XYZ file of N, CA and C in Angstrom:
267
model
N -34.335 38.944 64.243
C -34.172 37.503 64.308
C -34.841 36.941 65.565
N -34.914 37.383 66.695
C -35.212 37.246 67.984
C -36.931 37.111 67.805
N -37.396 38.238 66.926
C -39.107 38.151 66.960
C -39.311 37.135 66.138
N -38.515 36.492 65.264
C -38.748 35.245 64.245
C -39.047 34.079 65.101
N -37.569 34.330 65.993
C -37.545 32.966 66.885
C -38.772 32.780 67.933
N -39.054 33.539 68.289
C -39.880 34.139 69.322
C -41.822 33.772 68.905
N -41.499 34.282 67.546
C -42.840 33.665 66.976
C -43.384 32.519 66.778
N -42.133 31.812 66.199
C -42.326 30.127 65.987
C -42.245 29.182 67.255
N -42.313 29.707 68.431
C -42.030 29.014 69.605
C -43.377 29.418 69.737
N -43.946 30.695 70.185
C -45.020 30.207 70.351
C -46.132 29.628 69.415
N -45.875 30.298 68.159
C -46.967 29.303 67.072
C -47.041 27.909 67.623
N -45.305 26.930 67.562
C -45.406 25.456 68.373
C -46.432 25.467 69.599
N -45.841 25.969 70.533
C -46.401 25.668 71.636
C -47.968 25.883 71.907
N -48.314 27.002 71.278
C -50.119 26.575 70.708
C -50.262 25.768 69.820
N -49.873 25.246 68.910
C -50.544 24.135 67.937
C -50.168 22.847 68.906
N -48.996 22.542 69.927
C -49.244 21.458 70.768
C -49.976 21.243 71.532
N -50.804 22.690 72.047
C -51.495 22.395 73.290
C -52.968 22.577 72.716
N -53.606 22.874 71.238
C -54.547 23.255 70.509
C -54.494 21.833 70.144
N -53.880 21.055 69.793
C -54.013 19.693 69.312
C -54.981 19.301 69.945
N -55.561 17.953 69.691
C -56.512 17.800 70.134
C -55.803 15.739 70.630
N -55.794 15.342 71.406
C -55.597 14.154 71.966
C -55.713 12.743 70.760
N -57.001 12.943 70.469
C -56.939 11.314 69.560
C -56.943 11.833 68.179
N -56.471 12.977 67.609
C -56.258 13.710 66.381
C -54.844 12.568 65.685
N -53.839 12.797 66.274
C -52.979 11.976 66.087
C -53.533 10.549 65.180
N -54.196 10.108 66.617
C -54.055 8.727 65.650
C -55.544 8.199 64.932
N -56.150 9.390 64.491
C -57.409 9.425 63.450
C -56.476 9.465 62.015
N -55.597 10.370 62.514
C -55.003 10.903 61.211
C -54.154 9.803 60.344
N -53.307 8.967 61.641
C -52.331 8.314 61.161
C -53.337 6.789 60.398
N -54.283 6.851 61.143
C -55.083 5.840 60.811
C -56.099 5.930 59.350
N -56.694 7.051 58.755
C -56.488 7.727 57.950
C -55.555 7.269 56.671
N -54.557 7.714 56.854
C -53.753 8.122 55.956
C -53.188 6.435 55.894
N -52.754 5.763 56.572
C -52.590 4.252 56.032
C -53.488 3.501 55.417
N -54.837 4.432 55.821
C -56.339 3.771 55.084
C -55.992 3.991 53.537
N -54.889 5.345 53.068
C -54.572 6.170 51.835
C -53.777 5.435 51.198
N -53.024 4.932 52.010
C -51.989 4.342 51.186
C -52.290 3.004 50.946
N -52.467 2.075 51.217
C -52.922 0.655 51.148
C -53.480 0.624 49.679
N -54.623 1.279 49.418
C -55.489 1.338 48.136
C -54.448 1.967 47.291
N -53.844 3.039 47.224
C -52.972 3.837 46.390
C -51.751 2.801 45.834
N -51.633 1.352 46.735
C -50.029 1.001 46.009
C -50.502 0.492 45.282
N -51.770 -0.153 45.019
C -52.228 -0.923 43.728
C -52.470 0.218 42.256
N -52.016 1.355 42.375
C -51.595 2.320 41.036
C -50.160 2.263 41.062
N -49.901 1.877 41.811
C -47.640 2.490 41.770
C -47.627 2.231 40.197
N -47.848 0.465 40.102
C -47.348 -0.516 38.806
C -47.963 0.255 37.471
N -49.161 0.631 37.545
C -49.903 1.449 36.004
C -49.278 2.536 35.516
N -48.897 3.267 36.852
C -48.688 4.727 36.929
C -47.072 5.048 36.552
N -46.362 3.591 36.620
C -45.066 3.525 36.324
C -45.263 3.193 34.904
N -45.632 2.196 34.541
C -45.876 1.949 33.031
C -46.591 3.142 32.123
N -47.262 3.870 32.239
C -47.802 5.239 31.859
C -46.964 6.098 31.584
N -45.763 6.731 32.732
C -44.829 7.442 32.586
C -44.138 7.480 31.663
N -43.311 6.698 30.681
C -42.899 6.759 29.812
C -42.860 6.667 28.715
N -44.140 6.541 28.195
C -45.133 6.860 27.145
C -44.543 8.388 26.637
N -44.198 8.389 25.359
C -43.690 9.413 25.039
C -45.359 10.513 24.497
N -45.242 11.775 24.460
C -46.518 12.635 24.495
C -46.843 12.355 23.329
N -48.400 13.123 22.670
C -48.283 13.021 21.648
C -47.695 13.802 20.729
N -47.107 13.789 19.193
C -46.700 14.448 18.610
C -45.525 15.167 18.661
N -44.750 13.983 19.600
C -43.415 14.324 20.123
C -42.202 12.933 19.214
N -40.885 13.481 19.298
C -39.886 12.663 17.755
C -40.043 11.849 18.626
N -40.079 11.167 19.621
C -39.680 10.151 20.641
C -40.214 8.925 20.516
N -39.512 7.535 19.819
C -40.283 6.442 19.798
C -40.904 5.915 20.623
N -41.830 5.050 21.067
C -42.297 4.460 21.929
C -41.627 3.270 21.892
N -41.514 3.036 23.657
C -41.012 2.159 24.096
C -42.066 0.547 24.379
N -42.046 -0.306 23.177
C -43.128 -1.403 23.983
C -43.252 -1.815 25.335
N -44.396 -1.973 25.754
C -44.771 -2.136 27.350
C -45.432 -3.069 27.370
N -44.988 -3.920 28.330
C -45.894 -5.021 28.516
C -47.353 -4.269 29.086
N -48.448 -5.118 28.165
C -49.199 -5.138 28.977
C -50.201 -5.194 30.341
N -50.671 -4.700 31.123
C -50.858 -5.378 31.796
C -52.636 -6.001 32.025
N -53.209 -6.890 32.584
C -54.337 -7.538 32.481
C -55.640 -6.918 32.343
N -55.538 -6.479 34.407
C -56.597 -5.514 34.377
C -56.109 -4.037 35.424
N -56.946 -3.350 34.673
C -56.654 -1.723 35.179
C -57.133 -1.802 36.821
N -56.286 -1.408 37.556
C -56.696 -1.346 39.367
C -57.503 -0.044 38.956
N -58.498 -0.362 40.308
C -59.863 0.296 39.976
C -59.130 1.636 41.081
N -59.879 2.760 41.027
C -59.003 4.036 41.703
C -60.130 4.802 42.561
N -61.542 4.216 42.474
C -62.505 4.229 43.412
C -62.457 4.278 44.862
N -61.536 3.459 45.311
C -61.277 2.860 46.677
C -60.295 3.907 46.927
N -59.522 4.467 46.217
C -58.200 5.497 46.434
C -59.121 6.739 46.428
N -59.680 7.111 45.866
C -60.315 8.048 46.223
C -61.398 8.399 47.240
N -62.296 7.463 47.129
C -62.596 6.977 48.530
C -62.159 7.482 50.034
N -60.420 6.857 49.941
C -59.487 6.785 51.116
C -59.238 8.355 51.247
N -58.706 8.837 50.182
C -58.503 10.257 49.727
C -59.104 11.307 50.659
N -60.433 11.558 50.441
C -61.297 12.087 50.712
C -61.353 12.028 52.163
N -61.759 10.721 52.524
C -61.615 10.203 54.245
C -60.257 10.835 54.588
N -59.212 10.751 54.128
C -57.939 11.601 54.716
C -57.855 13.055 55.001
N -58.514 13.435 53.699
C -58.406 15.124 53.876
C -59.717 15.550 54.753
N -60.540 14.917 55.088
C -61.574 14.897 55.760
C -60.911 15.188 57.360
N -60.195 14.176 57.277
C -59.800 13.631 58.938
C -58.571 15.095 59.317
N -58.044 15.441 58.370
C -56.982 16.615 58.249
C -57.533 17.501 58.561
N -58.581 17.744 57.655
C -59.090 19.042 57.847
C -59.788 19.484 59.194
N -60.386 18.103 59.878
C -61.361 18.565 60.947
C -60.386 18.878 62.250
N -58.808 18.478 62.102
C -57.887 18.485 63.217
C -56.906 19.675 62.560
């Protein structure tokens, strides 16, 4: 138990001091870039869900329509730029 504890203290204490200073807030900056574009799917992605599969006894539930499809370009986009920014820190 002692070499467990012993390990994960120092794993921490090198990944704090291996960090790199403005990693932090590339990342955090990043990843709000991720989410911003991503809430414009919440609403589709909720209406989608309960779509019963095909060839399953389960009636379908009518769904409102909705107008136009949010484009998922920009989310992926962000995506990419995130795991980008992850990966290089």
């Amino acid at each position: 138990m002692i070499d467990v504890v012993t390990g994960g203290v120092i794993g921490l204490l090198c990944g704090l001091l291996a960090w790199p200073a403005g990693a932090r807030r590339e990342i955090r900056r990043a990843m709000a870039g991720l989410t911003h574009p991503c809430g414009g799917l919440v609403p589709t992605t909720a209406e989608t869900l309960p779509t019963p599969a095909p060839g399953s006894s389960a009636q379908p539930q009518p769904q409102p329509q909705t107008q136009t499809q949010p484009q998922t370009s920009p989310s992926r986009h962000r995506l990419r730029l995130a795991e980008e920014a992850y990966a290089q820190y």
